[in-house]
PDB file of C-alpha atoms in Angstrom:
ATOM      1  CA  MET D   1     -50.955 122.098 254.011  1.00  0.00           C
ATOM      2  CA  THR D   2     -48.959 124.493 256.607  1.00  0.00           C
ATOM      3  CA  ILE D   3     -46.839 127.221 256.819  1.00  0.00           C
ATOM      4  CA  PRO D   4     -43.994 126.641 259.306  1.00  0.00           C
ATOM      5  CA  GLY D   5     -43.744 130.153 261.754  1.00  0.00           C
ATOM      6  CA  LEU D   6     -47.050 131.636 260.198  1.00  0.00           C
ATOM      7  CA  LEU D   7     -48.503 131.396 263.626  1.00  0.00           C
ATOM      8  CA  GLU D   8     -45.471 131.225 265.614  1.00  0.00           C
ATOM      9  CA  GLY D   9     -46.496 132.704 269.209  1.00  0.00           C
ATOM     10  CA  LYS D  10     -49.967 132.034 269.301  1.00  0.00           C
ATOM     11  CA  ARG D  11     -52.327 130.047 270.992  1.00  0.00           C
ATOM     12  CA  ALA D  12     -55.343 128.207 269.773  1.00  0.00           C
ATOM     13  CA  ILE D  13     -57.863 126.011 270.737  1.00  0.00           C
ATOM     14  CA  VAL D  14     -59.582 123.223 268.542  1.00  0.00           C
ATOM     15  CA  THR D  15     -62.830 121.499 269.862  1.00  0.00           C
ATOM     16  CA  GLY D  16     -63.338 118.102 268.849  1.00  0.00           C
ATOM     17  CA  GLY D  17     -59.423 118.336 267.719  1.00  0.00           C
ATOM     18  CA  VAL D  18     -58.630 114.745 267.549  1.00  0.00           C
ATOM     19  CA  ARG D  19     -60.426 113.250 264.622  1.00  0.00           C
ATOM     20  CA  GLY D  20     -61.571 114.577 261.058  1.00  0.00           C
ATOM     21  CA  ILE D  21     -61.350 118.264 259.768  1.00  0.00           C
ATOM     22  CA  GLY D  22     -60.789 118.873 263.572  1.00  0.00           C
ATOM     23  CA  TYR D  23     -57.709 117.439 263.650  1.00  0.00           C
ATOM     24  CA  ALA D  24     -56.419 118.117 260.337  1.00  0.00           C
ATOM     25  CA  ILE D  25     -56.725 121.493 261.488  1.00  0.00           C
ATOM     26  CA  ALA D  26     -54.739 121.334 264.463  1.00  0.00           C
ATOM     27  CA  GLU D  27     -51.869 119.536 262.738  1.00  0.00           C
ATOM     28  CA  ALA D  28     -52.203 122.761 260.411  1.00  0.00           C
ATOM     29  CA  PHE D  29     -51.982 124.670 263.302  1.00  0.00           C
ATOM     30  CA  ALA D  30     -49.043 123.101 265.412  1.00  0.00           C
ATOM     31  CA  GLY D  31     -47.116 122.777 262.128  1.00  0.00           C
ATOM     32  CA  ALA D  32     -47.630 126.531 261.684  1.00  0.00           C
ATOM     33  CA  GLY D  33     -46.067 127.449 265.239  1.00  0.00           C
ATOM     34  CA  ALA D  34     -49.223 127.196 267.327  1.00  0.00           C
ATOM     35  CA  ASP D  35     -49.403 126.219 271.237  1.00  0.00           C
ATOM     36  CA  LEU D  36     -53.019 124.125 271.470  1.00  0.00           C
ATOM     37  CA  ILE D  37     -55.655 122.758 273.509  1.00  0.00           C
ATOM     38  CA  ILE D  38     -57.570 120.401 271.799  1.00  0.00           C
ATOM     39  CA  THR D  39     -61.153 118.996 273.409  1.00  0.00           C
ATOM     40  CA  THR D  40     -62.310 115.963 272.943  1.00  0.00           C
ATOM     41  CA  THR D  41     -65.701 114.028 274.385  1.00  0.00           C
ATOM     42  CA  ARG D  42     -63.347 110.800 275.284  1.00  0.00           C
ATOM     43  CA  ASP D  43     -60.380 110.240 277.544  1.00  0.00           C
ATOM     44  CA  PRO D  44     -57.116 111.812 275.972  1.00  0.00           C
ATOM     45  CA  GLN D  45     -55.238 108.689 276.053  1.00  0.00           C
ATOM     46  CA  GLU D  46     -57.500 106.867 273.792  1.00  0.00           C
ATOM     47  CA  SER D  47     -55.895 109.207 271.086  1.00  0.00           C
ATOM     48  CA  ALA D  48     -52.766 109.150 272.270  1.00  0.00           C
ATOM     49  CA  GLN D  49     -50.893 108.402 268.867  1.00  0.00           C
ATOM     50  CA  GLN D  50     -52.813 111.611 267.070  1.00  0.00           C
ATOM     51  CA  ILE D  51     -51.544 113.805 270.241  1.00  0.00           C
ATOM     52  CA  GLU D  52     -48.013 112.840 269.930  1.00  0.00           C
ATOM     53  CA  HIS D  53     -47.889 113.203 266.836  1.00  0.00           C
ATOM     54  CA  LEU D  54     -48.842 117.218 266.917  1.00  0.00           C
ATOM     55  CA  ARG D  55     -46.546 117.307 269.644  1.00  0.00           C
ATOM     56  CA  SER D  56     -43.709 116.064 267.128  1.00  0.00           C
ATOM     57  CA  PHE D  57     -44.312 119.975 266.011  1.00  0.00           C
ATOM     58  CA  GLY D  58     -42.193 121.074 269.059  1.00  0.00           C
ATOM     59  CA  HIS D  59     -44.919 123.116 270.251  1.00  0.00           C
ATOM     60  CA  GLU D  60     -47.119 122.844 273.134  1.00  0.00           C
ATOM     61  CA  VAL D  61     -50.487 120.716 272.835  1.00  0.00           C
ATOM     62  CA  VAL D  62     -52.707 119.744 275.915  1.00  0.00           C
ATOM     63  CA  ALA D  63     -55.874 117.628 275.164  1.00  0.00           C
ATOM     64  CA  ILE D  64     -58.957 117.886 277.290  1.00  0.00           C
ATOM     65  CA  LYS D  65     -61.425 115.604 278.120  1.00  0.00           C
ATOM     66  CA  LEU D  66     -64.841 118.097 277.789  1.00  0.00           C
ATOM     67  CA  ASN D  67     -68.617 118.094 277.207  1.00  0.00           C
ATOM     68  CA  VAL D  68     -68.766 121.492 275.158  1.00  0.00           C
ATOM     69  CA  SER D  69     -72.574 121.437 275.174  1.00  0.00           C
ATOM     70  CA  ASP D  70     -72.437 121.883 279.215  1.00  0.00           C
ATOM     71  CA  LYS D  71     -71.854 125.666 280.001  1.00  0.00           C
ATOM     72  CA  ALA D  72     -70.652 124.746 283.301  1.00  0.00           C
ATOM     73  CA  GLU D  73     -67.934 122.480 282.279  1.00  0.00           C
ATOM     74  CA  VAL D  74     -66.804 124.752 279.792  1.00  0.00           C
ATOM     75  CA  SER D  75     -66.698 127.414 281.901  1.00  0.00           C
ATOM     76  CA  SER D  76     -64.601 125.851 284.564  1.00  0.00           C
ATOM     77  CA  VAL D  77     -62.188 123.153 282.714  1.00  0.00           C
ATOM     78  CA  LEU D  78     -61.652 125.235 279.485  1.00  0.00           C
ATOM     79  CA  ALA D  79     -61.304 128.406 281.037  1.00  0.00           C
ATOM     80  CA  ALA D  80     -58.554 126.525 283.539  1.00  0.00           C
ATOM     81  CA  ALA D  81     -56.862 125.292 280.231  1.00  0.00           C
ATOM     82  CA  ILE D  82     -56.278 128.940 278.979  1.00  0.00           C
ATOM     83  CA  ASP D  83     -54.942 129.761 282.384  1.00  0.00           C
ATOM     84  CA  GLU D  84     -52.527 127.020 282.368  1.00  0.00           C
ATOM     85  CA  THR D  85     -51.185 127.751 278.520  1.00  0.00           C
ATOM     86  CA  GLN D  86     -51.567 131.624 279.381  1.00  0.00           C
ATOM     87  CA  GLY D  87     -54.326 132.827 276.840  1.00  0.00           C
ATOM     88  CA  VAL D  88     -55.755 132.226 273.568  1.00  0.00           C
ATOM     89  CA  ASP D  89     -55.158 133.859 270.360  1.00  0.00           C
ATOM     90  CA  ILE D  90     -57.500 131.444 268.029  1.00  0.00           C
ATOM     91  CA  LEU D  91     -60.958 129.420 268.484  1.00  0.00           C
ATOM     92  CA  VAL D  92     -61.773 126.758 266.307  1.00  0.00           C
ATOM     93  CA  ASN D  93     -65.355 125.529 267.205  1.00  0.00           C
ATOM     94  CA  ASN D  94     -65.162 122.631 265.093  1.00  0.00           C
ATOM     95  CA  ALA D  95     -66.996 120.111 267.423  1.00  0.00           C
ATOM     96  CA  GLY D  96     -70.293 118.742 266.129  1.00  0.00           C
ATOM     97  CA  ILE D  97     -72.529 115.396 265.638  1.00  0.00           C
ATOM     98  CA  THR D  98     -75.494 114.125 263.378  1.00  0.00           C
ATOM     99  CA  ARG D  99     -78.334 112.584 264.201  1.00  0.00           C
ATOM    100  CA  ASP D 100     -80.068 111.879 260.534  1.00  0.00           C
ATOM    101  CA  GLY D 101     -83.482 111.490 260.242  1.00  0.00           C
ATOM    102  CA  LEU D 102     -86.932 112.599 258.750  1.00  0.00           C
ATOM    103  CA  LEU D 103     -88.491 115.462 260.814  1.00  0.00           C
ATOM    104  CA  LEU D 104     -91.412 113.863 260.528  1.00  0.00           C
ATOM    105  CA  ARG D 105     -90.115 110.848 262.062  1.00  0.00           C
ATOM    106  CA  MET D 106     -87.390 112.478 264.637  1.00  0.00           C
ATOM    107  CA  SER D 107     -87.243 112.499 268.185  1.00  0.00           C
ATOM    108  CA  GLU D 108     -87.149 115.355 270.333  1.00  0.00           C
ATOM    109  CA  GLN D 109     -83.653 114.003 271.594  1.00  0.00           C
ATOM    110  CA  ASP D 110     -82.262 114.146 268.481  1.00  0.00           C
ATOM    111  CA  TRP D 111     -82.790 117.955 267.664  1.00  0.00           C
ATOM    112  CA  ASP D 112     -81.614 118.866 271.391  1.00  0.00           C
ATOM    113  CA  ASP D 113     -78.478 116.779 270.966  1.00  0.00           C
ATOM    114  CA  VAL D 114     -77.886 118.243 267.381  1.00  0.00           C
ATOM    115  CA  ILE D 115     -78.845 122.018 268.861  1.00  0.00           C
ATOM    116  CA  CYS D 116     -76.566 121.589 272.015  1.00  0.00           C
ATOM    117  CA  VAL D 117     -73.221 120.303 270.467  1.00  0.00           C
ATOM    118  CA  ASP D 118     -73.476 121.994 266.933  1.00  0.00           C
ATOM    119  CA  LEU D 119     -74.679 125.320 267.813  1.00  0.00           C
ATOM    120  CA  LYS D 120     -74.743 125.634 271.687  1.00  0.00           C
ATOM    121  CA  SER D 121     -71.254 124.399 272.298  1.00  0.00           C
ATOM    122  CA  ALA D 122     -70.001 127.706 269.882  1.00  0.00           C
ATOM    123  CA  PHE D 123     -71.748 129.706 272.674  1.00  0.00           C
ATOM    124  CA  ASN D 124     -70.324 128.501 275.480  1.00  0.00           C
ATOM    125  CA  THR D 125     -66.649 128.361 274.229  1.00  0.00           C
ATOM    126  CA  THR D 126     -66.785 131.546 272.621  1.00  0.00           C
ATOM    127  CA  GLN D 127     -68.163 133.360 275.532  1.00  0.00           C
ATOM    128  CA  THR D 128     -65.581 131.723 277.920  1.00  0.00           C
ATOM    129  CA  VAL D 129     -62.686 132.340 274.880  1.00  0.00           C
ATOM    130  CA  LEU D 130     -64.024 136.294 274.552  1.00  0.00           C
ATOM    131  CA  PRO D 131     -62.808 137.763 277.857  1.00  0.00           C
ATOM    132  CA  TYR D 132     -58.929 136.650 276.973  1.00  0.00           C
ATOM    133  CA  MET D 133     -59.554 137.681 273.615  1.00  0.00           C
ATOM    134  CA  LEU D 134     -60.842 141.639 274.752  1.00  0.00           C
ATOM    135  CA  ARG D 135     -57.601 141.616 277.168  1.00  0.00           C
ATOM    136  CA  LYS D 136     -55.607 141.570 273.972  1.00  0.00           C
ATOM    137  CA  LYS D 137     -57.685 143.274 271.777  1.00  0.00           C
ATOM    138  CA  SER D 138     -57.802 141.082 269.176  1.00  0.00           C
ATOM    139  CA  GLY D 139     -58.698 137.261 267.991  1.00  0.00           C
ATOM    140  CA  SER D 140     -59.908 135.289 265.365  1.00  0.00           C
ATOM    141  CA  ILE D 141     -62.723 133.241 265.969  1.00  0.00           C
ATOM    142  CA  ILE D 142     -63.612 130.451 263.374  1.00  0.00           C
ATOM    143  CA  ASN D 143     -66.725 128.223 263.469  1.00  0.00           C
ATOM    144  CA  ILE D 144     -67.046 125.412 260.988  1.00  0.00           C
ATOM    145  CA  SER D 145     -70.312 125.721 259.442  1.00  0.00           C
ATOM    146  CA  SER D 146     -71.528 123.678 256.478  1.00  0.00           C
ATOM    147  CA  VAL D 147     -73.182 124.284 253.038  1.00  0.00           C
ATOM    148  CA  VAL D 148     -76.163 122.061 254.349  1.00  0.00           C
ATOM    149  CA  GLY D 149     -76.430 125.135 256.828  1.00  0.00           C
ATOM    150  CA  GLN D 150     -76.811 127.055 253.770  1.00  0.00           C
ATOM    151  CA  GLY D 151     -78.928 124.936 251.174  1.00  0.00           C
ATOM    152  CA  GLY D 152     -80.517 122.409 253.717  1.00  0.00           C
ATOM    153  CA  ASN D 153     -80.479 118.934 252.984  1.00  0.00           C
ATOM    154  CA  PRO D 154     -83.073 115.838 253.512  1.00  0.00           C
ATOM    155  CA  GLY D 155     -83.336 114.088 256.775  1.00  0.00           C
ATOM    156  CA  GLN D 156     -80.636 116.764 258.492  1.00  0.00           C
ATOM    157  CA  CYS D 157     -83.259 119.219 259.671  1.00  0.00           C
ATOM    158  CA  ASN D 158     -81.561 119.488 262.785  1.00  0.00           C
ATOM    159  CA  TYR D 159     -78.247 119.460 261.609  1.00  0.00           C
ATOM    160  CA  ALA D 160     -79.407 122.108 258.888  1.00  0.00           C
ATOM    161  CA  ALA D 161     -80.735 124.452 261.725  1.00  0.00           C
ATOM    162  CA  ALA D 162     -77.510 124.163 263.843  1.00  0.00           C
ATOM    163  CA  LYS D 163     -75.106 124.995 261.289  1.00  0.00           C
ATOM    164  CA  ALA D 164     -77.520 128.192 259.888  1.00  0.00           C
ATOM    165  CA  GLY D 165     -77.706 129.349 263.338  1.00  0.00           C
ATOM    166  CA  LEU D 166     -73.750 129.315 263.446  1.00  0.00           C
ATOM    167  CA  ILE D 167     -73.640 131.677 260.393  1.00  0.00           C
ATOM    168  CA  GLY D 168     -76.198 133.880 262.265  1.00  0.00           C
ATOM    169  CA  MET D 169     -74.455 133.336 265.349  1.00  0.00           C
ATOM    170  CA  SER D 170     -71.078 134.092 263.706  1.00  0.00           C
ATOM    171  CA  LEU D 171     -71.925 137.407 261.772  1.00  0.00           C
ATOM    172  CA  SER D 172     -73.640 139.185 264.991  1.00  0.00           C
ATOM    173  CA  ILE D 173     -70.302 138.291 267.152  1.00  0.00           C
ATOM    174  CA  ALA D 174     -68.023 139.872 264.192  1.00  0.00           C
ATOM    175  CA  LYS D 175     -70.223 142.848 264.326  1.00  0.00           C
ATOM    176  CA  GLU D 176     -70.341 143.331 267.961  1.00  0.00           C
ATOM    177  CA  MET D 177     -66.123 142.382 268.513  1.00  0.00           C
ATOM    178  CA  GLY D 178     -64.725 143.666 265.150  1.00  0.00           C
ATOM    179  CA  PRO D 179     -64.460 146.951 266.897  1.00  0.00           C
ATOM    180  CA  LYS D 180     -62.527 145.264 269.590  1.00  0.00           C
ATOM    181  CA  GLY D 181     -59.809 144.222 266.976  1.00  0.00           C
ATOM    182  CA  ILE D 182     -61.407 140.378 267.187  1.00  0.00           C
ATOM    183  CA  ARG D 183     -62.307 138.833 263.904  1.00  0.00           C
ATOM    184  CA  THR D 184     -65.179 136.362 263.551  1.00  0.00           C
ATOM    185  CA  ASN D 185     -65.469 133.810 260.226  1.00  0.00           C
ATOM    186  CA  CYS D 186     -67.184 131.071 259.328  1.00  0.00           C
ATOM    187  CA  ILE D 187     -66.068 127.960 256.909  1.00  0.00           C
ATOM    188  CA  ALA D 188     -68.738 126.053 254.971  1.00  0.00           C
ATOM    189  CA  PRO D 189     -67.215 122.246 254.472  1.00  0.00           C
ATOM    190  CA  GLY D 190     -69.158 120.357 251.480  1.00  0.00           C
ATOM    191  CA  PHE D 191     -68.714 116.583 250.918  1.00  0.00           C
ATOM    192  CA  ILE D 192     -65.277 115.907 252.894  1.00  0.00           C
ATOM    193  CA  LYS D 193     -63.749 112.759 253.556  1.00  0.00           C
ATOM    194  CA  THR D 194     -64.211 111.867 256.793  1.00  0.00           C
ATOM    195  CA  ALA D 195     -64.662 108.824 259.063  1.00  0.00           C
ATOM    196  CA  MET D 196     -68.524 109.896 259.021  1.00  0.00           C
ATOM    197  CA  THR D 197     -68.861 109.971 255.125  1.00  0.00           C
ATOM    198  CA  GLU D 198     -66.928 106.497 254.865  1.00  0.00           C
ATOM    199  CA  LYS D 199     -69.932 104.814 256.311  1.00  0.00           C
ATOM    200  CA  MET D 200     -71.967 106.107 253.602  1.00  0.00           C
ATOM    201  CA  PRO D 201     -73.494 103.911 250.897  1.00  0.00           C
ATOM    202  CA  GLU D 202     -71.340 103.967 248.110  1.00  0.00           C
ATOM    203  CA  ALA D 203     -74.322 104.960 245.909  1.00  0.00           C
ATOM    204  CA  VAL D 204     -74.773 108.246 248.192  1.00  0.00           C
ATOM    205  CA  VAL D 205     -71.138 108.925 247.748  1.00  0.00           C
ATOM    206  CA  GLU D 206     -71.556 108.707 244.250  1.00  0.00           C
ATOM    207  CA  ASP D 207     -74.740 111.282 243.837  1.00  0.00           C
ATOM    208  CA  TRP D 208     -73.058 113.706 246.443  1.00  0.00           C
ATOM    209  CA  LYS D 209     -70.040 113.814 243.558  1.00  0.00           C
ATOM    210  CA  LYS D 210     -72.246 114.577 240.786  1.00  0.00           C
ATOM    211  CA  LYS D 211     -73.236 117.920 242.394  1.00  0.00           C
ATOM    212  CA  ILE D 212     -69.733 118.911 243.040  1.00  0.00           C
ATOM    213  CA  SER D 213     -68.217 120.620 240.301  1.00  0.00           C
ATOM    214  CA  LEU D 214     -64.831 118.913 240.723  1.00  0.00           C
ATOM    215  CA  ARG D 215     -66.241 115.779 241.001  1.00  0.00           C
ATOM    216  CA  ARG D 216     -64.320 114.665 243.847  1.00  0.00           C
ATOM    217  CA  ALA D 217     -64.899 114.725 247.997  1.00  0.00           C
ATOM    218  CA  GLY D 218     -63.065 117.150 250.154  1.00  0.00           C
ATOM    219  CA  GLU D 219     -60.075 116.381 251.968  1.00  0.00           C
ATOM    220  CA  PRO D 220     -59.914 117.551 255.407  1.00  0.00           C
ATOM    221  CA  GLN D 221     -56.620 118.898 255.039  1.00  0.00           C
ATOM    222  CA  GLU D 222     -58.547 121.151 252.291  1.00  0.00           C
ATOM    223  CA  VAL D 223     -60.787 122.491 255.225  1.00  0.00           C
ATOM    224  CA  ALA D 224     -57.770 123.077 257.092  1.00  0.00           C
ATOM    225  CA  SER D 225     -55.712 125.180 254.859  1.00  0.00           C
ATOM    226  CA  VAL D 226     -59.222 127.691 255.071  1.00  0.00           C
ATOM    227  CA  ALA D 227     -58.884 127.651 258.377  1.00  0.00           C
ATOM    228  CA  LEU D 228     -54.926 128.219 258.953  1.00  0.00           C
ATOM    229  CA  PHE D 229     -55.705 131.716 256.666  1.00  0.00           C
ATOM    230  CA  LEU D 230     -58.719 132.677 258.719  1.00  0.00           C
ATOM    231  CA  ALA D 231     -56.120 132.606 261.795  1.00  0.00           C
ATOM    232  CA  SER D 232     -53.383 134.319 260.660  1.00  0.00           C
ATOM    233  CA  GLN D 233     -52.453 137.914 259.429  1.00  0.00           C
ATOM    234  CA  MET D 234     -53.049 136.671 255.503  1.00  0.00           C
ATOM    235  CA  SER D 235     -57.198 137.535 256.822  1.00  0.00           C
ATOM    236  CA  SER D 236     -56.263 140.310 258.862  1.00  0.00           C
ATOM    237  CA  TYR D 237     -58.816 142.601 256.769  1.00  0.00           C
ATOM    238  CA  ILE D 238     -61.634 139.884 256.594  1.00  0.00           C
ATOM    239  CA  ASN D 239     -64.388 139.755 259.242  1.00  0.00           C
ATOM    240  CA  GLY D 240     -67.841 138.534 259.117  1.00  0.00           C
ATOM    241  CA  GLN D 241     -67.631 135.977 256.263  1.00  0.00           C
ATOM    242  CA  VAL D 242     -68.574 132.899 255.404  1.00  0.00           C
ATOM    243  CA  ILE D 243     -66.177 130.984 253.075  1.00  0.00           C
ATOM    244  CA  SER D 244     -67.418 127.895 251.344  1.00  0.00           C
ATOM    245  CA  CYS D 245     -64.895 124.673 250.803  1.00  0.00           C
ATOM    246  CA  CYS D 246     -67.183 122.880 248.897  1.00  0.00           C
ATOM    247  CA  GLY D 247     -65.677 122.130 245.406  1.00  0.00           C
ATOM    248  CA  GLY D 248     -68.122 123.935 243.892  1.00  0.00           C
ATOM    249  CA  ILE D 249     -71.700 122.287 245.015  1.00  0.00           C
ATOM    250  CA  THR D 250     -74.286 123.029 242.683  1.00  0.00           C
ATOM    251  CA  LYS D 251     -78.023 123.202 243.439  1.00  0.00           C
TER     252      LYS D 251
END
């Protein structure tokens, strides 16, 4: 879902913006009139079709290859892209990975990789973006967490820790930056249809659906609609909140 003109004149950054939830958010923002910077860990040419589709809405789209977990790289490459596009109004920290496994057998590398990409990256990008928002005394930061960060999940201690940390970080930034006119909120998606969930065994998928009140998986566009709301002035008095987009997962 998108609303033409809702983000007209705004500039948004979406990390991990060429696939899954990130791409759905980028598409919703482009359709609403925003100029975009989207990041990917691959050569942007590998996602040329998706990028051209985003440009078809008639607004600027800059795609950059970026390791969001590398502080020095983010500080230089992302800052240069922001300078080129003349500022930023919205930041969506969506980039994330999973390295699932029971804690008893989880490697230190799998722990570190998930914490760096899913949590540290948000520190890197937010710290880079904040000075630009402070100059305008406005901005919306949207962090994509997970219901796993709220309730845990067997085999995902690293992912749960990172997503829970993202919630705590968001609530703290909201209190720090709220007086400066910058809002920070979280979205906690549940079971969403993406390339990652499509690889799961059918029995696991059906078990998940039984826990969801709506008895179905969510679509990336349904998460994107929440992000569009939080990015726009429709949510101008919402700050420091975690919005679950999970179809009513029962404990």
